[in-house]
Coordinates of C-alpha atoms in Angstrom, one line a residue:
Chain A
L1 CA 75.3 92.5 57.2
I2 CA 75.0 89.4 55.1
G3 CA 74.7 88.1 58.9
V4 CA 71.5 90.3 60.3
A5 CA 70.1 89.9 56.5
A6 CA 70.3 86.2 57.3
A7 CA 68.3 86.3 61.1
L8 CA 65.9 88.7 59.6
G9 CA 65.5 86.4 56.4
L10 CA 64.9 83.4 58.4
A11 CA 62.8 85.8 60.9
A12 CA 60.9 87.2 57.6
H13 CA 59.9 83.8 56.7
A14 CA 58.9 82.2 60.3
R15 CA 56.2 84.7 60.5
T16 CA 55.0 83.9 56.9
V17 CA 54.8 80.3 57.8
L18 CA 53.7 80.9 60.9
A19 CA 50.6 82.8 59.3
S20 CA 49.5 79.8 56.3
S21 CA 51.0 76.8 57.6
P22 CA 52.2 76.4 61.2
D23 CA 52.5 72.9 61.3
L24 CA 55.0 73.5 59.0
L25 CA 57.3 75.6 61.3
D26 CA 60.0 73.1 62.9
Q27 CA 61.0 71.9 59.3
E28 CA 60.7 75.2 57.6
V29 CA 62.9 77.1 59.7
D30 CA 65.0 74.2 59.4
A31 CA 65.1 74.1 56.0
A32 CA 65.7 77.9 55.2
A33 CA 68.3 78.3 57.7
N34 CA 70.3 75.5 56.2
L35 CA 69.4 77.0 52.6
I36 CA 71.1 81.0 53.7
G37 CA 74.0 79.3 55.7
Q38 CA 75.0 77.4 52.9
A39 CA 73.9 80.6 50.3
R40 CA 78.4 81.7 49.7
P41 CA 80.9 79.9 51.5
T42 CA 83.7 82.7 53.1
A43 CA 82.1 85.2 55.2
V44 CA 81.4 83.2 58.7
N45 CA 78.9 85.4 59.5
L46 CA 76.1 83.8 57.5
P47 CA 76.3 80.5 59.2
A48 CA 77.3 82.1 62.8
A49 CA 74.1 83.4 62.7
M50 CA 72.4 81.0 61.4
T51 CA 73.2 79.0 64.2
R52 CA 72.8 81.5 66.5
M53 CA 68.7 81.5 65.4
R54 CA 68.7 77.7 65.7
T55 CA 69.9 78.0 69.0
V56 CA 67.3 80.3 69.9
W57 CA 64.9 77.8 68.0
N58 CA 65.7 75.5 70.2
E59 CA 65.9 76.9 73.6
T60 CA 62.3 78.3 72.7
A61 CA 61.1 74.3 71.4
G62 CA 58.3 74.2 74.3
L63 CA 56.7 77.6 73.9
P64 CA 53.9 78.8 71.6
S65 CA 54.7 79.0 68.4
A66 CA 53.9 82.6 68.1
D67 CA 56.1 82.8 71.0
R68 CA 58.7 80.8 68.9
V69 CA 58.6 83.4 65.9
G70 CA 58.6 86.3 68.6
A71 CA 62.1 85.4 69.7
L72 CA 63.3 84.4 66.4
E73 CA 62.3 88.4 65.2
R74 CA 63.5 89.8 68.3
S75 CA 67.1 88.0 68.3
A76 CA 67.9 89.1 64.6
L77 CA 66.5 92.8 65.5
A78 CA 69.3 92.4 68.8
L79 CA 71.8 91.3 65.7
A80 CA 70.9 93.8 63.6
R81 CA 71.7 96.9 67.0
E82 CA 74.4 94.6 68.1
D83 CA 76.3 95.1 64.7
E84 CA 75.4 99.1 65.1
E85 CA 77.0 99.2 68.1
A86 CA 79.9 97.3 67.2
C87 CA 80.5 99.8 64.0
A88 CA 80.6 102.7 66.5
A89 CA 82.9 100.7 68.7
I90 CA 84.9 99.8 66.1
G91 CA 85.0 103.5 64.8
K92 CA 86.8 104.5 67.7
N93 CA 89.2 101.9 68.7
G94 CA 90.4 102.3 65.4
A95 CA 90.6 106.3 65.0
D96 CA 92.4 105.8 69.1
F97 CA 94.6 103.1 67.4
L98 CA 96.0 105.4 64.3
D99 CA 95.7 108.5 66.3
V100 CA 98.5 106.8 68.2
I101 CA 100.5 104.8 65.9
L102 CA 100.1 108.0 63.1
A103 CA 101.1 110.8 65.9
A104 CA 104.3 112.1 64.4
R105 CA 102.5 112.4 61.2
T106 CA 101.7 116.1 59.6
G107 CA 99.4 117.3 57.5
P108 CA 95.9 115.7 56.0
I109 CA 95.9 111.3 56.7
G110 CA 95.8 109.5 53.8
L111 CA 93.5 106.6 54.3
L112 CA 92.7 104.2 51.4
T113 CA 90.2 101.4 51.3
H114 CA 89.0 98.2 49.8
C115 CA 85.7 96.6 48.7
N116 CA 82.6 98.6 50.8
A117 CA 82.9 98.1 54.3
G118 CA 80.9 100.9 55.2
A119 CA 77.1 101.4 55.8
L120 CA 76.2 99.4 52.5
A121 CA 77.8 96.5 54.1
T122 CA 76.7 96.5 58.6
A123 CA 74.4 97.8 60.2
G124 CA 75.9 100.4 61.6
I125 CA 78.4 103.1 59.9
G126 CA 80.4 100.8 58.7
T127 CA 84.1 99.1 60.3
A128 CA 86.2 100.1 57.7
L129 CA 84.8 103.4 56.7
G130 CA 83.7 103.7 60.9
V131 CA 87.1 104.2 61.5
V132 CA 87.5 106.6 58.4
R133 CA 84.2 108.6 59.7
A134 CA 86.0 108.8 63.2
M135 CA 89.1 110.0 61.5
A136 CA 87.2 112.6 59.6
A137 CA 85.4 113.9 63.1
R138 CA 89.0 114.3 64.1
H139 CA 91.5 115.2 61.4
E140 CA 92.0 116.7 58.1
I141 CA 91.7 113.4 56.1
A142 CA 92.0 112.3 52.1
I143 CA 89.9 109.5 51.4
F144 CA 91.2 107.3 48.9
A145 CA 88.6 104.2 47.5
D146 CA 90.3 101.1 45.4
E147 CA 87.5 100.7 42.7
T148 CA 87.1 97.2 43.2
R149 CA 86.9 94.8 40.3
P150 CA 84.8 93.0 39.1
F151 CA 82.0 94.3 41.2
W152 CA 82.8 98.1 41.8
Q153 CA 82.0 97.9 45.2
G154 CA 84.4 100.9 46.1
A155 CA 83.0 103.1 43.4
R156 CA 79.9 102.2 43.1
L157 CA 79.4 101.4 47.3
T158 CA 82.1 103.4 49.1
A159 CA 82.5 106.7 46.8
W160 CA 77.7 107.1 47.1
E161 CA 77.9 106.4 50.7
L162 CA 80.8 108.6 51.4
I163 CA 79.8 111.6 49.3
E164 CA 76.3 111.3 50.5
D165 CA 77.6 111.9 53.3
G166 CA 79.9 115.1 52.7
F167 CA 83.0 113.5 52.8
P168 CA 85.2 114.2 49.2
V169 CA 86.7 110.5 48.2
T170 CA 89.3 109.5 45.6
V171 CA 88.4 107.0 43.5
I172 CA 91.9 105.1 41.7
P173 CA 91.8 101.7 39.8
D174 CA 92.6 99.0 42.5
V175 CA 96.0 98.1 40.5
A176 CA 97.1 102.4 41.4
A177 CA 96.8 101.3 45.0
A178 CA 100.4 100.4 45.2
S179 CA 101.7 103.3 43.1
L180 CA 100.1 106.4 45.5
L181 CA 101.4 103.4 48.5
A182 CA 104.9 104.2 47.0
R183 CA 104.6 108.1 46.5
G184 CA 103.5 108.5 50.5
D185 CA 99.7 109.6 49.6
I186 CA 98.7 107.0 51.7
A187 CA 98.8 107.0 55.8
A188 CA 97.2 103.9 56.5
V189 CA 95.1 101.0 54.7
I190 CA 92.2 100.7 56.5
V191 CA 89.9 97.4 54.9
G192 CA 86.7 94.7 56.7
A193 CA 87.0 91.6 56.2
D194 CA 84.3 88.4 55.6
R195 CA 86.4 85.7 58.5
I196 CA 89.4 86.2 60.6
A197 CA 90.9 82.9 61.5
A198 CA 92.1 82.1 64.8
N199 CA 95.9 83.1 63.7
G200 CA 94.2 86.4 62.2
D201 CA 94.7 85.2 58.4
T202 CA 92.0 87.2 56.9
A203 CA 89.7 87.0 54.0
N204 CA 88.2 90.1 52.3
K205 CA 87.4 90.9 49.3
V206 CA 89.8 89.9 46.6
G207 CA 92.5 92.7 45.9
T208 CA 93.0 93.0 49.7
Y209 CA 96.0 90.6 50.0
P210 CA 98.0 92.6 47.2
L211 CA 97.0 95.8 48.8
A212 CA 98.5 94.3 52.3
L213 CA 101.8 93.1 49.8
A214 CA 102.4 97.2 48.8
C215 CA 101.5 97.8 52.1
R216 CA 104.2 95.8 54.0
R217 CA 106.7 97.0 50.9
H218 CA 106.7 100.7 52.7
A219 CA 106.3 100.2 55.7
I220 CA 102.5 101.7 55.7
P221 CA 99.5 100.3 58.5
F222 CA 97.7 97.5 57.0
L223 CA 95.0 97.2 59.4
V224 CA 91.7 95.2 59.8
A225 CA 88.1 96.5 61.1
A226 CA 85.5 94.4 61.6
P227 CA 83.2 93.2 64.5
V228 CA 84.0 89.8 66.7
T229 CA 81.2 88.2 64.9
T230 CA 83.6 87.9 62.3
L231 CA 86.2 86.1 63.8
D232 CA 86.2 82.1 63.6
P233 CA 88.3 80.4 66.3
A234 CA 87.3 76.9 64.9
T235 CA 89.2 77.9 61.9
P236 CA 92.8 77.7 62.4
S237 CA 94.1 79.6 59.6
G238 CA 93.4 81.1 56.7
K239 CA 94.0 77.5 54.5
E240 CA 91.0 76.8 56.1
I241 CA 89.4 78.9 55.1
P242 CA 86.9 78.4 51.9
I243 CA 87.1 80.5 49.3
E244 CA 84.2 80.7 46.7
F245 CA 85.3 81.0 42.9
R246 CA 82.5 82.7 40.5
E247 CA 81.4 83.1 36.5
G248 CA 84.1 84.5 34.0
S249 CA 81.0 86.7 32.8
E250 CA 81.2 88.5 36.4
V251 CA 84.6 89.7 35.2
L252 CA 84.2 90.1 31.3
L253 CA 80.5 91.5 31.1
I254 CA 80.4 95.2 32.7
E255 CA 77.1 95.9 33.5
T256 CA 75.0 98.2 35.7
P257 CA 71.2 98.4 36.2
G258 CA 69.6 100.0 33.5
S259 CA 73.0 99.6 31.2
V260 CA 73.3 97.8 27.9
P261 CA 75.7 95.1 29.0
I262 CA 79.6 96.1 27.7
E263 CA 81.7 92.6 26.9
I264 CA 85.4 94.0 27.1
A265 CA 87.0 90.7 26.0
P266 CA 86.2 88.3 22.6
R267 CA 82.7 85.8 23.0
G268 CA 83.9 83.0 24.3
T269 CA 87.2 84.4 25.8
K270 CA 87.6 82.2 29.4
A271 CA 87.7 83.8 32.9
I272 CA 88.0 82.9 36.9
Y273 CA 88.3 85.3 39.8
P274 CA 87.9 84.3 43.4
A275 CA 85.8 86.4 45.0
F276 CA 87.7 87.1 48.2
D277 CA 91.8 86.4 49.5
V278 CA 93.2 85.8 52.5
T279 CA 95.8 87.8 53.7
P280 CA 98.4 86.3 56.4
H281 CA 98.2 87.9 59.5
D282 CA 102.0 88.6 59.3
L283 CA 101.0 91.6 56.7
I284 CA 98.0 93.3 59.3
R285 CA 99.3 95.6 62.2
A286 CA 95.7 95.6 64.0
I287 CA 92.5 93.8 64.0
V288 CA 89.9 96.7 64.9
T289 CA 87.0 95.2 66.9
E290 CA 84.4 96.8 69.4
R291 CA 86.3 94.7 71.9
G292 CA 89.3 96.1 71.6
V293 CA 92.7 96.4 69.4
A294 CA 94.1 92.9 68.3
L295 CA 98.2 92.9 68.1
P296 CA 100.0 90.4 66.4
P297 CA 100.8 88.2 67.5
F298 CA 96.8 87.9 67.6
G299 CA 96.0 84.8 68.5
P300 CA 95.6 85.6 72.1
A301 CA 93.4 88.4 71.8
L302 CA 90.9 87.2 69.2
A303 CA 90.2 83.7 71.6
R304 CA 89.5 86.7 74.4
F305 CA 87.7 89.2 72.5
S306 CA 85.5 86.3 70.1
G307 CA 84.1 84.5 73.5
A308 CA 80.5 84.3 73.2
A309 CA 80.9 86.1 69.9
W310 CA 77.4 84.8 69.1
S311 CA 76.1 84.0 72.7
T312 CA 71.6 84.7 72.0
Chain B
L1 CA 105.7 100.1 18.6
I2 CA 105.1 103.5 19.8
G3 CA 108.8 104.4 18.3
V4 CA 108.1 102.7 15.3
A5 CA 104.8 104.3 15.0
A6 CA 106.1 107.6 15.8
A7 CA 109.0 106.7 13.1
L8 CA 107.0 105.7 10.5
G9 CA 104.4 108.6 10.9
L10 CA 107.2 111.3 10.8
A11 CA 108.4 109.8 7.8
A12 CA 105.1 109.4 6.3
H13 CA 103.9 113.8 7.3
A14 CA 107.7 114.5 5.8
R15 CA 106.5 112.4 2.5
T16 CA 103.5 114.9 2.6
V17 CA 105.2 117.8 3.1
L18 CA 107.9 117.2 0.6
A19 CA 104.8 116.9 -2.4
S20 CA 102.5 120.2 -0.9
S21 CA 105.6 122.6 0.5
P22 CA 108.7 121.5 0.2
D23 CA 110.4 124.5 1.0
L24 CA 109.4 124.0 5.0
L25 CA 110.6 120.4 5.1
D26 CA 113.2 121.4 8.0
Q27 CA 111.1 123.3 10.2
E28 CA 108.4 121.0 9.4
V29 CA 109.8 117.7 10.2
D30 CA 111.8 119.3 13.5
A31 CA 108.3 120.3 14.6
A32 CA 106.9 117.3 14.2
A33 CA 109.8 115.7 15.6
N34 CA 108.9 117.6 18.5
L35 CA 105.3 117.2 18.4
I36 CA 105.8 113.2 18.1
G37 CA 108.6 112.9 21.0
Q38 CA 106.3 114.6 24.0
A39 CA 102.8 113.1 22.9
R40 CA 103.8 110.9 26.2
P41 CA 106.1 111.2 28.1
T42 CA 107.2 107.5 30.4
A43 CA 108.0 105.7 27.2
V44 CA 111.5 105.6 25.9
N45 CA 111.0 104.9 22.6
L46 CA 109.3 107.8 21.8
P47 CA 112.2 110.2 21.9
A48 CA 114.4 108.1 21.7
A49 CA 112.5 107.1 17.7
M50 CA 112.5 110.9 17.3
T51 CA 116.2 111.4 18.2
R52 CA 117.1 108.5 15.6
M53 CA 115.1 110.1 13.1
R54 CA 116.4 113.4 13.7
T55 CA 120.1 111.9 13.3
V56 CA 119.1 110.7 10.3
W57 CA 117.7 114.0 9.0
N58 CA 120.8 116.2 9.7
E59 CA 123.2 113.8 8.6
T60 CA 121.5 114.2 5.1
A61 CA 121.3 117.8 5.2
G62 CA 123.4 118.1 1.7
L63 CA 121.4 116.1 -0.3
P64 CA 118.0 116.6 -2.2
S65 CA 115.3 116.7 -0.4
A66 CA 113.5 113.6 -2.1
D67 CA 116.8 111.7 -1.1
R68 CA 116.4 113.0 2.6
V69 CA 112.9 112.1 2.9
G70 CA 114.0 108.7 1.6
A71 CA 116.6 107.8 4.1
L72 CA 113.7 109.1 7.0
E73 CA 111.5 106.5 5.6
R74 CA 113.8 103.3 5.1
S75 CA 114.9 104.2 8.8
A76 CA 111.9 103.7 10.1
L77 CA 111.1 100.9 8.2
A78 CA 114.3 100.0 9.5
L79 CA 113.0 100.5 12.8
A80 CA 110.2 97.9 12.2
R81 CA 112.0 95.2 10.9
E82 CA 114.5 95.4 13.8
D83 CA 111.9 95.6 16.3
E84 CA 110.5 92.2 15.0
E85 CA 113.5 90.5 14.8
A86 CA 114.1 92.2 18.4
C87 CA 110.6 90.1 19.3
A88 CA 111.9 87.1 17.8
A89 CA 115.4 87.1 19.7
I90 CA 114.0 88.3 22.8
G91 CA 110.9 84.9 22.4
K92 CA 113.9 82.3 22.4
N93 CA 116.4 83.9 25.1
G94 CA 113.2 84.3 27.2
A95 CA 112.5 80.6 26.5
D96 CA 115.5 79.8 27.3
F97 CA 115.9 81.4 30.5
L98 CA 112.9 79.4 31.6
D99 CA 114.0 76.8 30.6
V100 CA 116.0 76.9 33.3
I101 CA 114.7 77.9 36.4
L102 CA 111.4 75.9 35.7
A103 CA 113.2 72.5 35.1
A104 CA 112.4 71.5 38.0
R105 CA 108.8 71.6 37.2
T106 CA 106.4 69.1 35.7
G107 CA 102.8 69.3 34.6
P108 CA 101.8 72.6 32.5
I109 CA 103.3 75.6 32.7
G110 CA 100.9 78.8 34.0
L111 CA 102.5 81.6 32.2
L112 CA 100.9 85.0 33.7
T113 CA 101.0 88.7 31.7
H114 CA 100.0 92.2 32.6
C115 CA 98.1 94.5 29.7
N116 CA 99.3 94.0 26.3
A117 CA 103.3 92.8 25.2
G118 CA 102.2 91.3 22.3
A119 CA 102.1 91.3 18.5
L120 CA 99.5 94.5 18.6
A121 CA 102.3 96.4 20.7
T122 CA 105.8 95.3 18.5
A123 CA 106.4 94.9 15.2
G124 CA 107.1 91.3 15.6
I125 CA 105.4 88.7 17.5
G126 CA 105.7 91.0 21.1
T127 CA 108.0 90.9 24.2
A128 CA 106.3 89.3 26.7
L129 CA 104.2 87.3 24.2
G130 CA 107.5 86.8 22.4
V131 CA 108.7 84.5 25.5
V132 CA 104.9 82.8 26.1
R133 CA 104.8 82.2 22.2
A134 CA 108.0 80.6 22.3
M135 CA 107.1 78.8 25.8
A136 CA 104.3 77.7 24.0
A137 CA 106.0 75.8 20.8
R138 CA 108.3 74.1 23.7
H139 CA 106.0 72.4 26.5
E140 CA 102.2 72.6 27.5
I141 CA 101.2 75.7 28.8
A142 CA 98.9 77.3 31.0
I143 CA 98.5 81.4 29.6
F144 CA 97.1 83.3 32.1
A145 CA 96.3 87.3 31.3
D146 CA 95.8 90.0 33.5
E147 CA 92.3 92.0 32.3
T148 CA 94.4 95.7 32.7
R149 CA 92.6 98.1 34.0
P150 CA 91.2 100.4 33.3
F151 CA 92.1 100.2 29.7
W152 CA 91.3 96.2 29.4
Q153 CA 95.0 95.6 27.7
G154 CA 94.4 92.2 28.5
A155 CA 90.7 91.5 27.7
R156 CA 90.8 93.4 24.7
L157 CA 94.4 93.2 23.1
T158 CA 96.4 90.1 24.9
A159 CA 93.3 87.7 25.4
W160 CA 91.9 88.6 21.0
E161 CA 95.8 88.2 20.1
L162 CA 95.9 84.8 21.4
I163 CA 92.7 83.5 20.9
E164 CA 93.3 84.9 17.3
D165 CA 96.8 82.5 16.9
G166 CA 94.7 79.6 18.6
F167 CA 96.3 79.9 22.1
P168 CA 94.1 79.2 24.8
V169 CA 93.8 82.0 27.4
T170 CA 92.1 82.8 31.0
V171 CA 91.4 86.3 31.7
I172 CA 91.1 87.4 35.8
P173 CA 90.6 90.6 37.5
D174 CA 94.2 92.1 37.7
V175 CA 93.6 91.9 41.7
A176 CA 92.8 88.2 41.4
A177 CA 96.7 87.3 40.4
A178 CA 97.8 87.2 44.0
S179 CA 95.4 84.0 45.1
L180 CA 96.6 83.0 41.9
L181 CA 100.2 83.0 42.8
A182 CA 99.7 81.7 46.1
R183 CA 97.5 79.0 44.7
G184 CA 100.6 77.8 42.8
D185 CA 98.6 78.0 39.7
I186 CA 101.2 79.8 37.8
A187 CA 105.3 79.3 37.4
A188 CA 106.5 83.0 35.8
V189 CA 105.5 86.3 35.5
I190 CA 106.4 87.9 32.3
V191 CA 105.3 91.5 31.2
G192 CA 106.7 94.5 29.1
A193 CA 108.2 97.9 29.7
D194 CA 108.0 101.3 28.5
R195 CA 111.8 101.9 30.2
I196 CA 114.4 100.2 31.6
A197 CA 116.1 102.6 34.1
A198 CA 120.5 101.9 34.4
N199 CA 119.9 100.2 37.3
G200 CA 117.1 97.8 35.8
D201 CA 113.5 99.7 37.6
T202 CA 111.1 99.2 35.1
A203 CA 108.2 101.5 34.0
N204 CA 105.8 99.4 32.6
K205 CA 101.7 99.6 32.5
V206 CA 100.3 100.6 35.8
G207 CA 99.3 97.2 38.0
T208 CA 102.9 95.6 37.3
Y209 CA 104.4 96.8 40.8
P210 CA 101.9 95.6 42.6
L211 CA 102.4 92.0 40.5
A212 CA 106.3 91.8 41.1
L213 CA 105.3 92.7 45.0
A214 CA 103.0 89.2 44.7
C215 CA 105.9 87.3 42.9
R216 CA 108.6 87.6 45.4
R217 CA 106.5 86.8 48.3
H218 CA 105.7 83.3 47.0
A219 CA 109.2 82.8 44.9
I220 CA 107.8 83.3 41.6
P221 CA 109.9 84.6 39.1
F222 CA 108.7 87.8 37.6
L223 CA 110.0 88.5 34.1
V224 CA 110.8 91.8 32.3
A225 CA 110.8 91.3 28.0
A226 CA 111.5 93.8 26.0
P227 CA 113.8 95.4 22.8
V228 CA 116.9 97.0 24.2
T229 CA 115.7 100.3 23.0
T230 CA 113.5 100.3 26.1
L231 CA 116.7 100.8 27.9
D232 CA 117.2 104.3 29.2
P233 CA 121.2 104.7 30.2
A234 CA 120.4 107.9 30.6
T235 CA 118.1 107.7 33.6
P236 CA 120.1 106.2 36.7
S237 CA 117.0 104.5 38.2
G238 CA 113.5 104.3 38.3
K239 CA 112.5 107.8 40.5
E240 CA 113.8 109.5 37.3
I241 CA 111.4 108.3 35.5
P242 CA 108.3 110.4 34.9
I243 CA 104.9 108.8 35.1
E244 CA 101.9 110.1 33.3
F245 CA 98.8 110.7 35.4
R246 CA 95.7 110.5 33.3
E247 CA 92.5 111.6 33.8
G248 CA 89.6 110.2 36.1
S249 CA 86.6 109.9 33.6
E250 CA 88.8 106.6 31.5
V251 CA 88.3 105.6 35.3
L252 CA 84.9 105.7 35.9
L253 CA 83.6 105.4 32.7
I254 CA 83.6 101.9 30.7
E255 CA 83.2 102.5 27.1
T256 CA 84.4 100.5 24.3
P257 CA 83.9 101.3 20.5
G258 CA 80.3 101.4 19.5
S259 CA 79.3 101.0 23.2
V260 CA 76.7 103.1 25.1
P261 CA 79.2 104.2 28.1
I262 CA 78.9 103.0 31.5
E263 CA 79.2 104.7 34.3
I264 CA 80.4 102.9 37.7
A265 CA 80.0 105.8 40.0
P266 CA 77.6 108.2 41.0
R267 CA 78.2 111.8 38.5
G268 CA 80.7 113.9 40.0
T269 CA 83.2 111.4 41.9
K270 CA 86.8 112.4 41.7
A271 CA 89.3 109.2 40.3
I272 CA 93.2 109.2 39.0
Y273 CA 95.8 107.5 38.1
P274 CA 99.1 106.8 37.0
A275 CA 98.8 105.1 33.5
F276 CA 102.5 103.9 34.8
D277 CA 104.1 102.5 37.4
V278 CA 108.0 101.6 38.5
T279 CA 108.8 98.5 39.7
P280 CA 112.3 98.1 41.5
H281 CA 115.2 96.5 40.1
D282 CA 115.0 94.4 43.4
L283 CA 111.8 92.4 42.2
I284 CA 113.2 91.3 38.9
R285 CA 114.6 87.8 38.1
A286 CA 115.6 89.1 35.0
I287 CA 115.6 91.4 32.0
V288 CA 115.1 89.3 28.7
T289 CA 116.1 91.4 25.7
E290 CA 117.5 90.6 22.3
R291 CA 121.1 90.8 23.1
G292 CA 121.0 88.1 25.8
V293 CA 119.1 88.1 29.3
A294 CA 120.6 90.6 31.9
L295 CA 120.7 88.9 35.9
P296 CA 120.7 91.2 38.8
P297 CA 122.7 93.6 39.7
F298 CA 121.2 94.6 36.0
G299 CA 123.9 97.5 35.9
P300 CA 126.9 96.3 33.3
A301 CA 124.6 94.1 31.6
L302 CA 122.4 96.7 30.2
A303 CA 124.6 99.3 29.7
R304 CA 126.5 96.6 27.7
F305 CA 123.2 96.0 26.0
S306 CA 122.2 98.8 25.1
G307 CA 125.3 99.9 23.1
A308 CA 124.4 101.5 20.4
A309 CA 120.7 100.5 21.1
W310 CA 119.8 103.4 19.0
S311 CA 122.4 104.0 16.1
T312 CA 120.8 104.5 12.6

């Protein structure tokens, strides 16, 4: 969604500039693409979407301005539609894969996810939640959602989205996931991704990595679900993925829209956190994309899937 | 502290009953010891302190009631004093051990702890924080504290206690610990314990186990610090430690004294959590007690240390 929103935002800005100061179009599209593309460092879909939009802009250089802006809009909308289609295919591919590896399992299938990789984070039914939804259509499942500190994407977004769509969900503190895995309550863990390096190392919301470590300990399959636009063949491994560190106040000040903020630590306490972490590829059982399921060693399949991922 | 508070509470109750209805003393001491001893299932210090107090009560059976109540009070105060002394010894033993295993390290020593095992959780300077304080007296250290969801013991208690005593501390979300371990910011992790089984398996605040898993991955020493009263030779392994599951509202409703509660999930969302988890002994580098440091395999040393731990 970050790429789709960025592309739509750039197109909307171009439309505004076309109406108000058409002479500045080239300059404004360039400045806005720069600004938006650098807004956050970790998710590859953001700069990649800007690259795609720039390509459209450059390739239409000889045409009338209105046509060029129209081309930007069509490209952004196409990106949204492709993401929607990708989610549906990811859901099917992931469920097909889980059906194979969980075939021997009886009773309700416990599935745990972290953060929100659902309809609120994509243009479609979600990536990780796309797989969860596809599984729900085939089996009796029990959905668990990590609360996802410090922004509660699991409690605020994933729980909301699933309840709205009629799926019962149980929220757990992030710290409790390892216990539930140890108890055998969870058959598989499925998360989304912000960037997947060429070797399969995956950057995702902080807390994903310790979850993958707990899965490894208990031999629970840990799956990453993402569209091929999240693959970054130019980044060899997780070591090269830039990780955004964010303000301590986001940790220590609890607030929701309309609430009186609650301080959870004495005034003046220092805090820090990385918004994302990197899960090394050796902890990942499979990377589910709309073009297929990549298995270890991930490199060759990811290279194949990512071919022309960002073509216009 | 849970054992000390329980013992002092029982003695205070006996003193009250002695003044108001001395005939009910035996019955009331028995009922209160039962009630207090079963208040929470996981920490062994609670029932063990009650067993010690019952022993005092039974052994003074022939004496005047006032003498018996006095004996209860002396025993409870002795327990508090012993815990205070134990903390000081744990601090020294832990720092001595870390000095050996971290001898090759240069620069400030990063130490991370989970929950609160400090002056607010013991009758002395703390167990895990006792070690941290002893290290601070010897070296330049950097203290990190897990916020400790869902009750924020790290942010509310550990940060407060350390800042009050002039130790700078950085709070991190629990989910960020693995990232900091991966970055090399942490030289050792030290936690307290609620119960240590005969084989070294350790029950402690939920979130301890995933932290130990992350330490294993990065070959960072993971230490447990606890007085010998926390050893439970009657429980063979972690599998037999009862784990308290608590209300989902404690996860989804954020509140501090005087605050307007904040709901972090849609009304009606289900949540659940275990208040504690069990860290298997194979993930623990050392168990630091006031009687010495137990190393793997823990069984023999723990059996030696726990001899007569709860004698009166």
